[in-house]
Short mmCIF file of C-alpha atoms in Angstrom, two decimals:
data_model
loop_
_atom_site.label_atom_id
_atom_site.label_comp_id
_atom_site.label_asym_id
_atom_site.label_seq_id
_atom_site.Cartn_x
_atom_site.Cartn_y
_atom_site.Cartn_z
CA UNK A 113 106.37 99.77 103.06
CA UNK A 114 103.45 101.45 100.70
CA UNK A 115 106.24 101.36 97.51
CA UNK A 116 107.71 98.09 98.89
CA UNK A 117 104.30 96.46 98.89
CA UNK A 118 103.23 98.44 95.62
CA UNK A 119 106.12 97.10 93.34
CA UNK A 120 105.41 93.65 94.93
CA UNK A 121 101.77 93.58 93.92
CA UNK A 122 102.96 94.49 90.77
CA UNK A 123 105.79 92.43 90.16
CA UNK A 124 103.26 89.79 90.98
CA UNK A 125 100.48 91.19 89.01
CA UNK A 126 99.12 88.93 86.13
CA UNK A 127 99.17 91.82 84.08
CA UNK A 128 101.71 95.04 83.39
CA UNK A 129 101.01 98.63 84.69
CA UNK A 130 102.12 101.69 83.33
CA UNK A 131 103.93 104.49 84.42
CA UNK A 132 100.50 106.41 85.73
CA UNK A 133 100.70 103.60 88.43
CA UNK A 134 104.11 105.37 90.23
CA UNK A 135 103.20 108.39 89.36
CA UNK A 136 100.09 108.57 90.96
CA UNK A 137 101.82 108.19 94.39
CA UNK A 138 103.66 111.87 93.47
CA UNK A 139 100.32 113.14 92.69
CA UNK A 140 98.51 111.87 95.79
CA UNK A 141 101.48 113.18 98.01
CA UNK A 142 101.24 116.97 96.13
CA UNK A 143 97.92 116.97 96.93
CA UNK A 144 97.88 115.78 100.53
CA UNK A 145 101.35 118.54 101.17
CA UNK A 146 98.50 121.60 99.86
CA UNK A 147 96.49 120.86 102.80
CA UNK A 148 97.00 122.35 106.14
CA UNK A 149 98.74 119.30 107.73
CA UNK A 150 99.85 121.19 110.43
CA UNK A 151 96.42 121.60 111.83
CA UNK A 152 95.57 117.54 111.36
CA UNK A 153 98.17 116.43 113.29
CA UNK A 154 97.19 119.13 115.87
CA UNK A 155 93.81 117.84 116.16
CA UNK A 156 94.61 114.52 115.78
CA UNK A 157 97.16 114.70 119.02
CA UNK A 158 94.18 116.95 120.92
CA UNK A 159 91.45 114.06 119.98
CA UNK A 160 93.55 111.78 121.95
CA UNK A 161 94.71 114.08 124.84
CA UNK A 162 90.61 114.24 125.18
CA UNK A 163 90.57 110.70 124.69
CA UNK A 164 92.74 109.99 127.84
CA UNK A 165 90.19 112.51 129.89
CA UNK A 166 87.59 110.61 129.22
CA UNK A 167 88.23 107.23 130.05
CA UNK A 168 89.82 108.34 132.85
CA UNK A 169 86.67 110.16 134.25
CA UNK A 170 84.65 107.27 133.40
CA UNK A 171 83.84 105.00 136.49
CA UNK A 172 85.86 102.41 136.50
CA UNK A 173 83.00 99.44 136.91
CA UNK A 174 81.48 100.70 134.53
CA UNK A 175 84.58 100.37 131.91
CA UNK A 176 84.65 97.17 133.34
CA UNK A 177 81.06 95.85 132.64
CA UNK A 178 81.27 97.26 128.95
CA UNK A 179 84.62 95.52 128.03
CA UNK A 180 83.25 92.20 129.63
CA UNK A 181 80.03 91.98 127.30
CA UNK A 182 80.41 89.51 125.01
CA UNK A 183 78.07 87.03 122.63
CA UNK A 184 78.50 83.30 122.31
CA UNK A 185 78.26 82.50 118.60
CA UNK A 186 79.22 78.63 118.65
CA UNK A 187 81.62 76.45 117.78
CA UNK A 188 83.77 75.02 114.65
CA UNK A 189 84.66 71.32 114.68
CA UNK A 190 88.56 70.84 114.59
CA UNK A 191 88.44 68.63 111.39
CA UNK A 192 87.78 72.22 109.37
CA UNK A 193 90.99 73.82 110.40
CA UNK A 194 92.69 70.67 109.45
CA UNK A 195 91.14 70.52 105.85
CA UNK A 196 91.96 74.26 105.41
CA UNK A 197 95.01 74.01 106.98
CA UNK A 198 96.02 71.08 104.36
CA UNK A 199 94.70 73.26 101.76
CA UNK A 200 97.00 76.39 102.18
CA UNK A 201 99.31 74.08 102.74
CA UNK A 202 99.31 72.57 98.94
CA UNK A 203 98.68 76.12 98.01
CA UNK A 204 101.77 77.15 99.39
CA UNK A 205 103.75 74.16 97.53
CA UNK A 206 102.08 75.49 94.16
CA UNK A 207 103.17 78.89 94.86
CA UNK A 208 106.88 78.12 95.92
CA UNK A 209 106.73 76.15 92.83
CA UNK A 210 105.96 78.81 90.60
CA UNK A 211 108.59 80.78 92.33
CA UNK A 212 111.03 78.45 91.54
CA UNK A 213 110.19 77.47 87.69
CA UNK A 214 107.22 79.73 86.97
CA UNK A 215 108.47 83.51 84.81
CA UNK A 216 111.18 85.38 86.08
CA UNK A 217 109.74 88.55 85.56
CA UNK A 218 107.99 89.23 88.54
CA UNK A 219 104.80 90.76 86.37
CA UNK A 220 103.88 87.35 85.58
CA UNK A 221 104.79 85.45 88.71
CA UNK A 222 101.91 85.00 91.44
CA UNK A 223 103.97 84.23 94.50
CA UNK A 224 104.97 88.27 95.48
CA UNK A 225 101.33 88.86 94.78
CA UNK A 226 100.08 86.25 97.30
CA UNK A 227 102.58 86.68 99.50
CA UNK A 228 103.37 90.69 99.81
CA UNK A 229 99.05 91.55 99.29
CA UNK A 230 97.28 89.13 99.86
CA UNK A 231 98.82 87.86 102.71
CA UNK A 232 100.78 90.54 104.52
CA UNK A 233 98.11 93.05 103.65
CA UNK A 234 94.60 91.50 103.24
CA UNK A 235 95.01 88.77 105.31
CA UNK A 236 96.04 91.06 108.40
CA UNK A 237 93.61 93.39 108.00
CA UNK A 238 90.60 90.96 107.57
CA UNK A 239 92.16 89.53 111.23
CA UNK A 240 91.39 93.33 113.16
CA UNK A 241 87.53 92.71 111.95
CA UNK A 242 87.60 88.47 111.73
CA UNK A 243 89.06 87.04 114.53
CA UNK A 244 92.20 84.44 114.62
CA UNK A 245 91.32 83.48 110.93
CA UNK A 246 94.92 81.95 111.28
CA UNK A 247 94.33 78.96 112.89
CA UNK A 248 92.92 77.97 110.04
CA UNK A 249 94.70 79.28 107.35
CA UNK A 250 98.43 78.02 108.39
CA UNK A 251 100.03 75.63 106.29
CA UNK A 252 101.27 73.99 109.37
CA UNK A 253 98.91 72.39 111.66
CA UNK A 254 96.82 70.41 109.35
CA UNK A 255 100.07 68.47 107.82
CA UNK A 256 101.06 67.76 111.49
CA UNK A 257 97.89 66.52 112.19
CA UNK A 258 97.82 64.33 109.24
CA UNK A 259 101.51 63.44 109.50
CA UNK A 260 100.66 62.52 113.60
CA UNK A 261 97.75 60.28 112.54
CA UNK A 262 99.71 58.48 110.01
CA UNK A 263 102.58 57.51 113.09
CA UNK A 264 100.00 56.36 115.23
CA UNK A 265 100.46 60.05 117.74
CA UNK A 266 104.21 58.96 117.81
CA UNK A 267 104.78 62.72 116.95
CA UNK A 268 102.44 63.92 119.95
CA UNK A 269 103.75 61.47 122.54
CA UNK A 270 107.31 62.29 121.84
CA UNK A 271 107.88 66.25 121.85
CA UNK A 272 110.86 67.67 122.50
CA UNK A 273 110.67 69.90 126.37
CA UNK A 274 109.26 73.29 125.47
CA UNK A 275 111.63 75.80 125.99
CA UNK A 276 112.77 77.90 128.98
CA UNK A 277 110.35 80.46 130.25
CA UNK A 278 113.46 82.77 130.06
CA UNK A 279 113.57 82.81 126.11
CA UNK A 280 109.75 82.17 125.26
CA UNK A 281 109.12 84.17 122.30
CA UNK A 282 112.57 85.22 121.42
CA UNK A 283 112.52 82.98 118.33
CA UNK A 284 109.45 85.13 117.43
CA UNK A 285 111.47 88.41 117.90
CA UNK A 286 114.37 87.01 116.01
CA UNK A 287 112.46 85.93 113.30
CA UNK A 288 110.57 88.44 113.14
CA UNK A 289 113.37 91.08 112.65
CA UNK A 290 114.44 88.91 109.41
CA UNK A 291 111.38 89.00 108.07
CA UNK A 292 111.50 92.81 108.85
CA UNK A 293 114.75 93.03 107.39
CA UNK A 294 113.98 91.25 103.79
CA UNK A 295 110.88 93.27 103.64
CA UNK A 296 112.22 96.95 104.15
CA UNK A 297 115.79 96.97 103.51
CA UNK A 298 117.11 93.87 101.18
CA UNK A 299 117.16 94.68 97.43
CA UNK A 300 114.17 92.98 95.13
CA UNK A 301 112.19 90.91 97.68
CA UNK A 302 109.83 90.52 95.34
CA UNK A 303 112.00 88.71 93.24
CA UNK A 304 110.21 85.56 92.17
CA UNK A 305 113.10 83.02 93.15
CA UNK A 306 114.62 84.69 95.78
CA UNK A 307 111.65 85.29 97.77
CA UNK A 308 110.92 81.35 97.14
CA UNK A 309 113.97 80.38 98.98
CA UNK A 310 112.91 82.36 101.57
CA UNK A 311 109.67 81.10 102.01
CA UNK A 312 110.91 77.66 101.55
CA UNK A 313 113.20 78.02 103.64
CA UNK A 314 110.61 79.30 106.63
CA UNK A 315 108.18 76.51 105.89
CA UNK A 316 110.53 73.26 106.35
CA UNK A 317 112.63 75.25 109.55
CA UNK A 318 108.30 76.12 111.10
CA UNK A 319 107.42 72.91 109.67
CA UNK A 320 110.30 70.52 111.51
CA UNK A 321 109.88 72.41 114.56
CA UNK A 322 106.28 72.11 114.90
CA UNK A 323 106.60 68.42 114.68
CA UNK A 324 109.30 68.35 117.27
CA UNK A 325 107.76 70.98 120.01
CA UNK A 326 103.57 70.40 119.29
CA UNK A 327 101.91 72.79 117.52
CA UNK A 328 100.59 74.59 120.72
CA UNK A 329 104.34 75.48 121.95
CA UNK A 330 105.79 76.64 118.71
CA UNK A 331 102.77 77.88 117.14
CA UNK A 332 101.95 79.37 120.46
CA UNK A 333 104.80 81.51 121.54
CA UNK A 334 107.97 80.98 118.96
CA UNK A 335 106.25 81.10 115.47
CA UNK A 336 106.51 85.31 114.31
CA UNK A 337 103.64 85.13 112.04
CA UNK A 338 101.57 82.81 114.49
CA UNK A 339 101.86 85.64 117.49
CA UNK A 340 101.57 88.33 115.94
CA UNK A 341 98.03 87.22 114.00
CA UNK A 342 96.85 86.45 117.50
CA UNK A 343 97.71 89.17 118.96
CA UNK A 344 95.63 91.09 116.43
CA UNK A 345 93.08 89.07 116.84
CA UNK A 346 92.75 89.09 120.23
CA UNK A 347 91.79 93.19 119.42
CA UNK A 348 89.01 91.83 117.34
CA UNK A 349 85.00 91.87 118.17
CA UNK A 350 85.15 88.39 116.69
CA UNK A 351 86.52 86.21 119.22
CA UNK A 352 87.98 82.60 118.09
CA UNK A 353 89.34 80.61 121.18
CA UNK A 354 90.50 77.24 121.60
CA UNK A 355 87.32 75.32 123.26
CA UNK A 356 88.02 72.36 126.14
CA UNK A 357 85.74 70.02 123.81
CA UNK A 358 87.95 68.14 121.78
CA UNK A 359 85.34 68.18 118.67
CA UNK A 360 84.87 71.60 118.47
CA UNK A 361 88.23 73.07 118.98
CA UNK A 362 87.14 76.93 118.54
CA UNK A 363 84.27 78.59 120.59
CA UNK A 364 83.33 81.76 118.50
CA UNK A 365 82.09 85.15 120.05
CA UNK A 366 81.49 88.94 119.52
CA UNK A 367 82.99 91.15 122.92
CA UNK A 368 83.92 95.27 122.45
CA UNK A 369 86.53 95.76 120.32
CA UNK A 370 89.99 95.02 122.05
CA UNK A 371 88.47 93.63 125.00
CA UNK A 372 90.22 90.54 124.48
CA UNK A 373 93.45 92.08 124.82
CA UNK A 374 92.80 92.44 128.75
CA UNK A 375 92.39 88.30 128.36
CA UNK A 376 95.96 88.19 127.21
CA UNK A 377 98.19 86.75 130.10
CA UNK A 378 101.02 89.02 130.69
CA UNK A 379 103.86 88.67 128.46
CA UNK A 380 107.54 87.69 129.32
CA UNK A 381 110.58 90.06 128.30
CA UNK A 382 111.32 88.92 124.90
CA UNK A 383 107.73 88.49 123.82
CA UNK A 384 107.08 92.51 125.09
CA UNK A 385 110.33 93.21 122.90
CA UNK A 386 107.87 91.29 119.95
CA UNK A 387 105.39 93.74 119.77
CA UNK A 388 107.39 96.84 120.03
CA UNK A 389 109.23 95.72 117.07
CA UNK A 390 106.07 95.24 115.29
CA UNK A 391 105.10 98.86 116.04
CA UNK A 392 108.86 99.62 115.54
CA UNK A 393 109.22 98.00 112.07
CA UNK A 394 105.62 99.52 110.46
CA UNK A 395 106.89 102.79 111.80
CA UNK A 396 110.44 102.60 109.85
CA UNK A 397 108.17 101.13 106.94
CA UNK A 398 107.00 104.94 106.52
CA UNK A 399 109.42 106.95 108.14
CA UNK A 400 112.39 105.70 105.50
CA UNK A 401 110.62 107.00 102.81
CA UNK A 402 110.45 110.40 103.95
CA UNK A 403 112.71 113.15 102.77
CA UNK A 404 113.78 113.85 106.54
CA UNK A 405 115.31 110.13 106.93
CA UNK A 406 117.24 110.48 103.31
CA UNK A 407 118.62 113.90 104.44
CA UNK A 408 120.12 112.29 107.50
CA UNK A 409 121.68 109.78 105.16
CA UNK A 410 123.28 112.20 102.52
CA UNK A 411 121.14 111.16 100.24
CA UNK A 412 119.34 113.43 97.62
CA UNK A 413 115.43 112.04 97.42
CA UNK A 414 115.03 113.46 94.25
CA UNK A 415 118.20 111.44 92.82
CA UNK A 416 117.00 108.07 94.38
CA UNK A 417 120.12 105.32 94.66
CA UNK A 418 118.07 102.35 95.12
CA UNK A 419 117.29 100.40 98.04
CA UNK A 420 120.71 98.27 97.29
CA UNK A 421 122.86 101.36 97.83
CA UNK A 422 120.91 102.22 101.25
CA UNK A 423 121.71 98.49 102.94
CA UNK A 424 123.71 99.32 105.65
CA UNK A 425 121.80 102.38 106.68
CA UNK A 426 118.46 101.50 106.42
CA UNK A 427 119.39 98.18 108.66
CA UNK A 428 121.12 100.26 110.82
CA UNK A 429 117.92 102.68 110.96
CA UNK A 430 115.45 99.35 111.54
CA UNK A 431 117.38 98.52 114.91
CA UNK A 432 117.38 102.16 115.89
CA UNK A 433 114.15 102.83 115.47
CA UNK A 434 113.25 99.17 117.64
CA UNK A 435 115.31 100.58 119.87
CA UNK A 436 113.95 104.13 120.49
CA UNK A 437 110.71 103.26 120.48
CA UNK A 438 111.84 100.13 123.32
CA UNK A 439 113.83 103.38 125.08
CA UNK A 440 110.35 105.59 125.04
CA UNK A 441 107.65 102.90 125.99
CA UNK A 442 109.95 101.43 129.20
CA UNK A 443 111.12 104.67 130.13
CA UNK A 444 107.45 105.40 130.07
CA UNK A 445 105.47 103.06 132.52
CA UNK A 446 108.77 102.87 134.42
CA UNK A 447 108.49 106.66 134.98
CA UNK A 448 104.54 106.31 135.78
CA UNK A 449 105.55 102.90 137.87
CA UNK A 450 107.98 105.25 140.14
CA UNK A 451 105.20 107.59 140.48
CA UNK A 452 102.59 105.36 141.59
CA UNK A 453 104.87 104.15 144.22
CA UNK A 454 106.53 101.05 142.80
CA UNK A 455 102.59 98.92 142.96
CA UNK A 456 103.41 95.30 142.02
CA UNK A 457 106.40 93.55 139.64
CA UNK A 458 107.51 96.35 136.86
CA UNK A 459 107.74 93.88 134.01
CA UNK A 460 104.64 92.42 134.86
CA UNK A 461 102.83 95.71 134.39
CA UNK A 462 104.84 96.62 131.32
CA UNK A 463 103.83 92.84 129.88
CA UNK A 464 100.46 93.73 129.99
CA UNK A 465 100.56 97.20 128.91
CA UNK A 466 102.54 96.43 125.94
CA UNK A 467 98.92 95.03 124.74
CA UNK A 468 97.89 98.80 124.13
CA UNK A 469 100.27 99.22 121.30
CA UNK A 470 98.30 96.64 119.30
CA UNK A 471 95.38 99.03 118.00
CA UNK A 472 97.93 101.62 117.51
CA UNK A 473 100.56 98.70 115.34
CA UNK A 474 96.95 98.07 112.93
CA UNK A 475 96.29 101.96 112.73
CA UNK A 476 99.81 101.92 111.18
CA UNK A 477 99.66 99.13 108.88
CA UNK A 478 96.02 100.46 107.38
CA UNK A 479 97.15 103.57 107.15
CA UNK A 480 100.59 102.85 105.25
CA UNK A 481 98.55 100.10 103.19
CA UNK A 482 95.70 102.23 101.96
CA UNK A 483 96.61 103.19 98.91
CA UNK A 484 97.87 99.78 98.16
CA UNK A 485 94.85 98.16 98.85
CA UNK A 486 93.23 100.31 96.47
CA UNK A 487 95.26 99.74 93.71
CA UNK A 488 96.62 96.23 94.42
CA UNK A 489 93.70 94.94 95.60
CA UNK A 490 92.13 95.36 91.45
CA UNK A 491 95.46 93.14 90.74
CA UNK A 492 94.32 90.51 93.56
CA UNK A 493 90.75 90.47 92.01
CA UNK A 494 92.21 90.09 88.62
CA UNK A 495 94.09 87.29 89.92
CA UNK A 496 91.24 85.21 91.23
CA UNK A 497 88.75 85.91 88.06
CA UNK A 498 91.33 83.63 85.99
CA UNK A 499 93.92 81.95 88.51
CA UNK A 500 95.17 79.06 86.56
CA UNK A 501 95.81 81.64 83.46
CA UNK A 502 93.96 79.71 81.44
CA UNK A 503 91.25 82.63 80.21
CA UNK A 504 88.58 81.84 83.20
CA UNK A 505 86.11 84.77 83.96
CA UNK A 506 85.07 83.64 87.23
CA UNK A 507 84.00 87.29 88.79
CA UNK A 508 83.46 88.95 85.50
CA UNK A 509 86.39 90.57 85.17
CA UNK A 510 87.53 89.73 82.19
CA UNK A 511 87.71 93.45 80.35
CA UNK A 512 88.61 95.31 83.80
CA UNK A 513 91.40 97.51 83.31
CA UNK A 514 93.43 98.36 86.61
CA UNK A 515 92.80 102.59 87.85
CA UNK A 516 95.27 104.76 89.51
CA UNK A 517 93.12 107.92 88.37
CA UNK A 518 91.75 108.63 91.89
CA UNK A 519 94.64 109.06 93.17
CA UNK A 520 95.88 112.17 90.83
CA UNK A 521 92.71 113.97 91.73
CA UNK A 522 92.25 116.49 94.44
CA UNK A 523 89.26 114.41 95.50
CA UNK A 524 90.66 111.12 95.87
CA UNK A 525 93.81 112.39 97.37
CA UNK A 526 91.96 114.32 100.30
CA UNK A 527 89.67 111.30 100.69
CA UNK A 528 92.76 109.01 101.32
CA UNK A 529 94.98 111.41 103.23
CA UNK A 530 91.15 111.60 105.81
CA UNK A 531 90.46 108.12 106.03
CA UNK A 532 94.46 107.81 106.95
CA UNK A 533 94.89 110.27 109.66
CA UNK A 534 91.64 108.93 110.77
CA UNK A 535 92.27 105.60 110.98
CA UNK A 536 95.79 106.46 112.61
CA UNK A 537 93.61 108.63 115.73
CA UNK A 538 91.44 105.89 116.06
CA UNK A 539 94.01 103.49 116.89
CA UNK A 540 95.54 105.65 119.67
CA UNK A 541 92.44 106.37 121.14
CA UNK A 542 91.63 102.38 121.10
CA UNK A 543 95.17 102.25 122.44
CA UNK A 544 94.41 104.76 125.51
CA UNK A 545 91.21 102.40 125.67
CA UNK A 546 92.80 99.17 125.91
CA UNK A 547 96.02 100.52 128.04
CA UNK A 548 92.85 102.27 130.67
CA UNK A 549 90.89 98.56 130.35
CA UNK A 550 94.30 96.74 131.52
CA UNK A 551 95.40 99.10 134.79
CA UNK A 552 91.12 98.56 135.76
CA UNK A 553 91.80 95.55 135.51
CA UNK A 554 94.89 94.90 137.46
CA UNK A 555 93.25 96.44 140.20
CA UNK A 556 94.15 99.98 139.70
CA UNK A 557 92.36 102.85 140.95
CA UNK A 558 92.56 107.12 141.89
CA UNK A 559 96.35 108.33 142.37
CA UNK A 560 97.66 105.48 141.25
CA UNK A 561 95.72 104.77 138.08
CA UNK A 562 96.15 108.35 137.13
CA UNK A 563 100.06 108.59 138.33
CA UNK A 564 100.47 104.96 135.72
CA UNK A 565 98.20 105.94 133.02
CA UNK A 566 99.50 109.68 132.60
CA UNK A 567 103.15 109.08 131.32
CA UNK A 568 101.93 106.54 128.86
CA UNK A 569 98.95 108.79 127.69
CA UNK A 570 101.85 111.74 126.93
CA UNK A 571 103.72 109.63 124.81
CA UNK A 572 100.54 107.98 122.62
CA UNK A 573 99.79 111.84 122.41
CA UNK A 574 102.93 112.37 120.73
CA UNK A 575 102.95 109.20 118.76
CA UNK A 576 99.93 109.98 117.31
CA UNK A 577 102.03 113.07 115.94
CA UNK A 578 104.57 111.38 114.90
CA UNK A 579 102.06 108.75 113.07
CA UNK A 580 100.63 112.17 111.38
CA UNK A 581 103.83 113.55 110.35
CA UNK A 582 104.99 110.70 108.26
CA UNK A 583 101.57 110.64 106.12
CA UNK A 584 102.11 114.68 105.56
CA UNK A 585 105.85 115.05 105.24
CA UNK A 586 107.20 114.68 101.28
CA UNK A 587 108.33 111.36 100.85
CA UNK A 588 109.54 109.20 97.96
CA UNK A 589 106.96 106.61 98.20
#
C-alpha cells in the first residue's frame, strides 16, 4: 500500500517529482535492513507478552473505573453536519469532474491526490485522535436531508424495511473487498478517469440507497467507508455520539483511549468478518511487497512485472490472507472459549472481541503510511496553497520544493523505521487493552478470564511479529 499510495499522491500531485522520490524508498529500506531487526521484533513481541501480564494482574474494578472516565464537552447542532455534508458533497462533484475532463496525466489531476492521501490516509488517521469526523464529512447525508425537506419527509416516511439481521453488514464486507481489490491489486487506480468511474459509480449506488433505507440503516451498518470510520472512532479519546435532542444531534466527549470500543454492541457474523478484512487487507497491503510473497509467486523482485502481470495472484493472495487471519482469530477465542468451559453464546463473545483488532488495524495503516505522509503530505500542502491553479499563495508556499532527502540518510531512515515498529507495539498493546476491557466487562473474572484472554494474547504476540517482519524484510516498495 506505501508504493500504491505513493504513486497516487503523485500521479495526483500538482507538480512532477523526480526520480530521488522512488529511490528514496530503496535507500530508507537499506538502511532500516543494517539494523539489528531481529532484536526489534524480539522486543517488540516481549513488550506485549508483558503487556498481557499486566492488565491481567491489574484488579479488574479498577480497569473498569479508568476505562469509564470520561468528559462531557457539548454538543454540535445537526444543521452543521448538513452544511458540511453538502459541501463535500459539491466537492466531490468537482473532483469526479476533473477526473472525467480535467489532464490525463495523473501529475496534474487532483482527484488520486484527494482521494488516495487525503482521504484514505489523512482523513483516517485524523479519526484515531478526532473522533467520528465522518458524520460530517460524507457527501451523503446532507443531500438526503436537503433532498427529504424538499419532498415534504416523503423520503423519511417511506423507507424501504431494513434488512435481515442475518446479512447486516455484509454489503459492508462485500464492498469493502472491492474497494480492497482496486486499491492493491488492479493496474493504475490512480488513473484519473478510471478511478472517476469508480467513485461515481459508489456515490449514485450509496447515494440511491441511502434515500431508500434512511441514512441511519445504510450509513449505519451497510455503507464500508461509514463502518469502518466509526469503528475507528469509537477507539478515539474524542467521543462524537448521536445525542436524543433533535437540535444538537452530536454530544462530544474525551474517555481513555479505546474505551468506547467496550460501548460497541456486539457485532453479527458478517460485520466480525468486516473488520478482519480490514486488518486482513492492510496486512496484504505490506506483505505483497515483500521479497518473501514474490518468491512464492516465481517472480524475481529485482525484475518487477508490474502489478498487471500479478492480477490473478495477488487477488488470490487478498482472499487468502482474509482468510488465514479469519482461520487464526476464530480458532483463537474458540480455543480459549473451550477452555473456559463454553461461558455464554461463542459468536457473541467473538463479536465483541473482534473490537480488539481495531488499535492493532490503525497501528498498521500508520505504520505502512508513514513515509507517505511525509512525502505526500508536502504534495497535499502544495495543493491547498493554490487549489484552483490559478497562482494563489494561500500558506506561503509558493517557492517550496517537495524533499525526499531524509529518507536516504541514516538518520531519517532509523527515525522512521522507530516511530514504525513503535507505533505497530503500541497498537497491540492497546489491542490486549481493549480485548482485557471487553471480557471485564462481560462479566469475566479468575480462570475464566485468564483461560479466554490467554489464546488471544499468544496470537497478538505473534502478530505483533509478523507486523515487525514486514517493516524489516527487503521489499520492493
Amino acid at each position: 500500500m506505501r508504493y500504491i499510495a505513493l504513486r497516487a499522491l503523485i500521479t495526483a500531485g500538482l507538480f512532477t517529482v523526480n526520480a530521488g522520490a522512488a529511490l528514496a524508498h530503496g535507500a530508507e529500506r537499506g538502511f532500516v535492513m543494517l539494523l539489528p531487526t531481529g532484536h526489534f521484533i524480539l522486543g517488540g513481541a516481549l513488550a506485549v507478552a508483558a503487556s498481557c501480564l499486566i492488565v491481567f494482574a491489574m484488579p479488574g474494578n479498577g480497569f473498569l473505573r479508568t476505562y469509564s472516565m470520561h468528559v462531557r464537552l457539548g454538543s454540535i447542532p445537526e444543521r452543521i453536519a448538513v452544511i458540511t455534508s453538502v459541501c463535500s458533497a459539491v466537492l466531490l462533484a468537482a473532483l469526479i469532474h476533473a477526473g472525467f475532463h480535467g489532464s490525463r496525466d495523473p501529475l496534474a489531476n487532483p482527484l488520486p491526490l484527494t482521494i488516495w492521501t487525503l482521504w484514505w490516509v489523512i482523513v483516517v488517521i485524523l479519526h484515531m485522535g478526532f473522533g467520528h469526523l465522518w458524520a460530517f464529512l460524507n457527501p451523503f447525508t446532507g443531500p438526503y436531508t436537503v433532498l427529504n425537506r424538499f419532498t415534504g419527509g416523503w423520503l423519511s416516511r417511506h423507507p424501504l424495511p431494513r434488512p435481515p439481521k442475518y446479512i447486516a453488514y455484509a454489503p459492508a464486507f462485500f464492498l469493502f473487498l472491492l474497494f480492497a481489490w482496486f486499491q492493491l491489486v488492479t493496474p493504475a487506480p490512480d488513473d484519473p478517469q478510471k478511478l472517476a468511474v469508480v467513485v461515481l459509480a459508489y456515490a449514485i449506488f450509496t447515494f440511491g440507497a441511502v434515500c431508500m433505507f434512511g441514512p441511519a440503516v445504510w450509513l449505519g451498518e451497510n455503507d464500508p467507508f461509514a463502518v469502518f470510520f466509526r469503528l475507528i472512532a469509537a477507539a478515539s479519546p474524542l467521543q462524537i455520539k448521536n445525542s436524543e435532542d433533535p437540535n444538537s444531534r452530536f454530544q462530544l466527549s474525551l474517555a481513555v483511549p479505546g474505551a468506547g470500543l467496550a460501548d460497541q454492541p456486539a457485532l453479527p457474523p458478517w460485520g466480525a468478518m468486516f473488520v478482519l478484512l480490514t486488518l486482513s487487507s492492510v496486512s496484504f497491503d505490506g506483505f505483497s511487497n515483500t521479497f518473501f510473497w514474490l518468491a512464492m509467486g516465481n517472480i524475481n523482485p529485482l525484475d518487477f512485472p508490474g502489478r498487471t502481470a500479478l492480477i490473478a495472484f495477488n487477488t488470490l493472495g487478498l482472499v487468502e490472507s482474509f482468510a488465514a487471519l479469519s482461520v487464526l482469530f476464530i480458532g483463537t477465542v474458540l480455543l480459549g472459549w473451550t477452555m473456559a468451559q463454553r461461558p455464554g453464546p461463542l459468536w457473541t463473545i467473538l463479536g465483541s472481541l473482534v473490537f480488539s483488532l481495531i488499535p492493532i488495524s490503525m497501528a498498521f495503516h500508520i505504520a505502512h503510511y508513514l513515509t507517505d505522509i511525509l512525502v505526500n503530505g508536502q504534495y497535499v500542502l502544495l495543493a491547498m496553497n493554490d487549489p484552483l491553479f490559478i497562482g494563489w499563495d494561500l500558506l506561503g508556499f509558493a517557492d517550496y520544493h517537495v524533499t525526499t532527502s531524509f529518507l536516504n540518510t541514516a538518520g531519517g531512515a532509523k527515525a522512521i523505521y522507530f516511530v514504525q515498529t513503535s507505533t505497530i507495539v503500541a497498537g497491540h498493546i492497546a489491542g490486549v487493552a481493549v480485548a482485557h476491557l471487553l471480557l471485564l466487562k462481560m462479566g469475566f473474572s479468575g480462570p475464566k478470564l485468564f483461560a479466554i484472554e490467554g489464546p488471544l494474547a499468544a496470537l497478538m504476540i505473534a502478530y505483533t511479529a509478523f507486523g515487525l517482519w514486514t517493516l524489516s524484510t527487503p521489499s520492493i516498495g
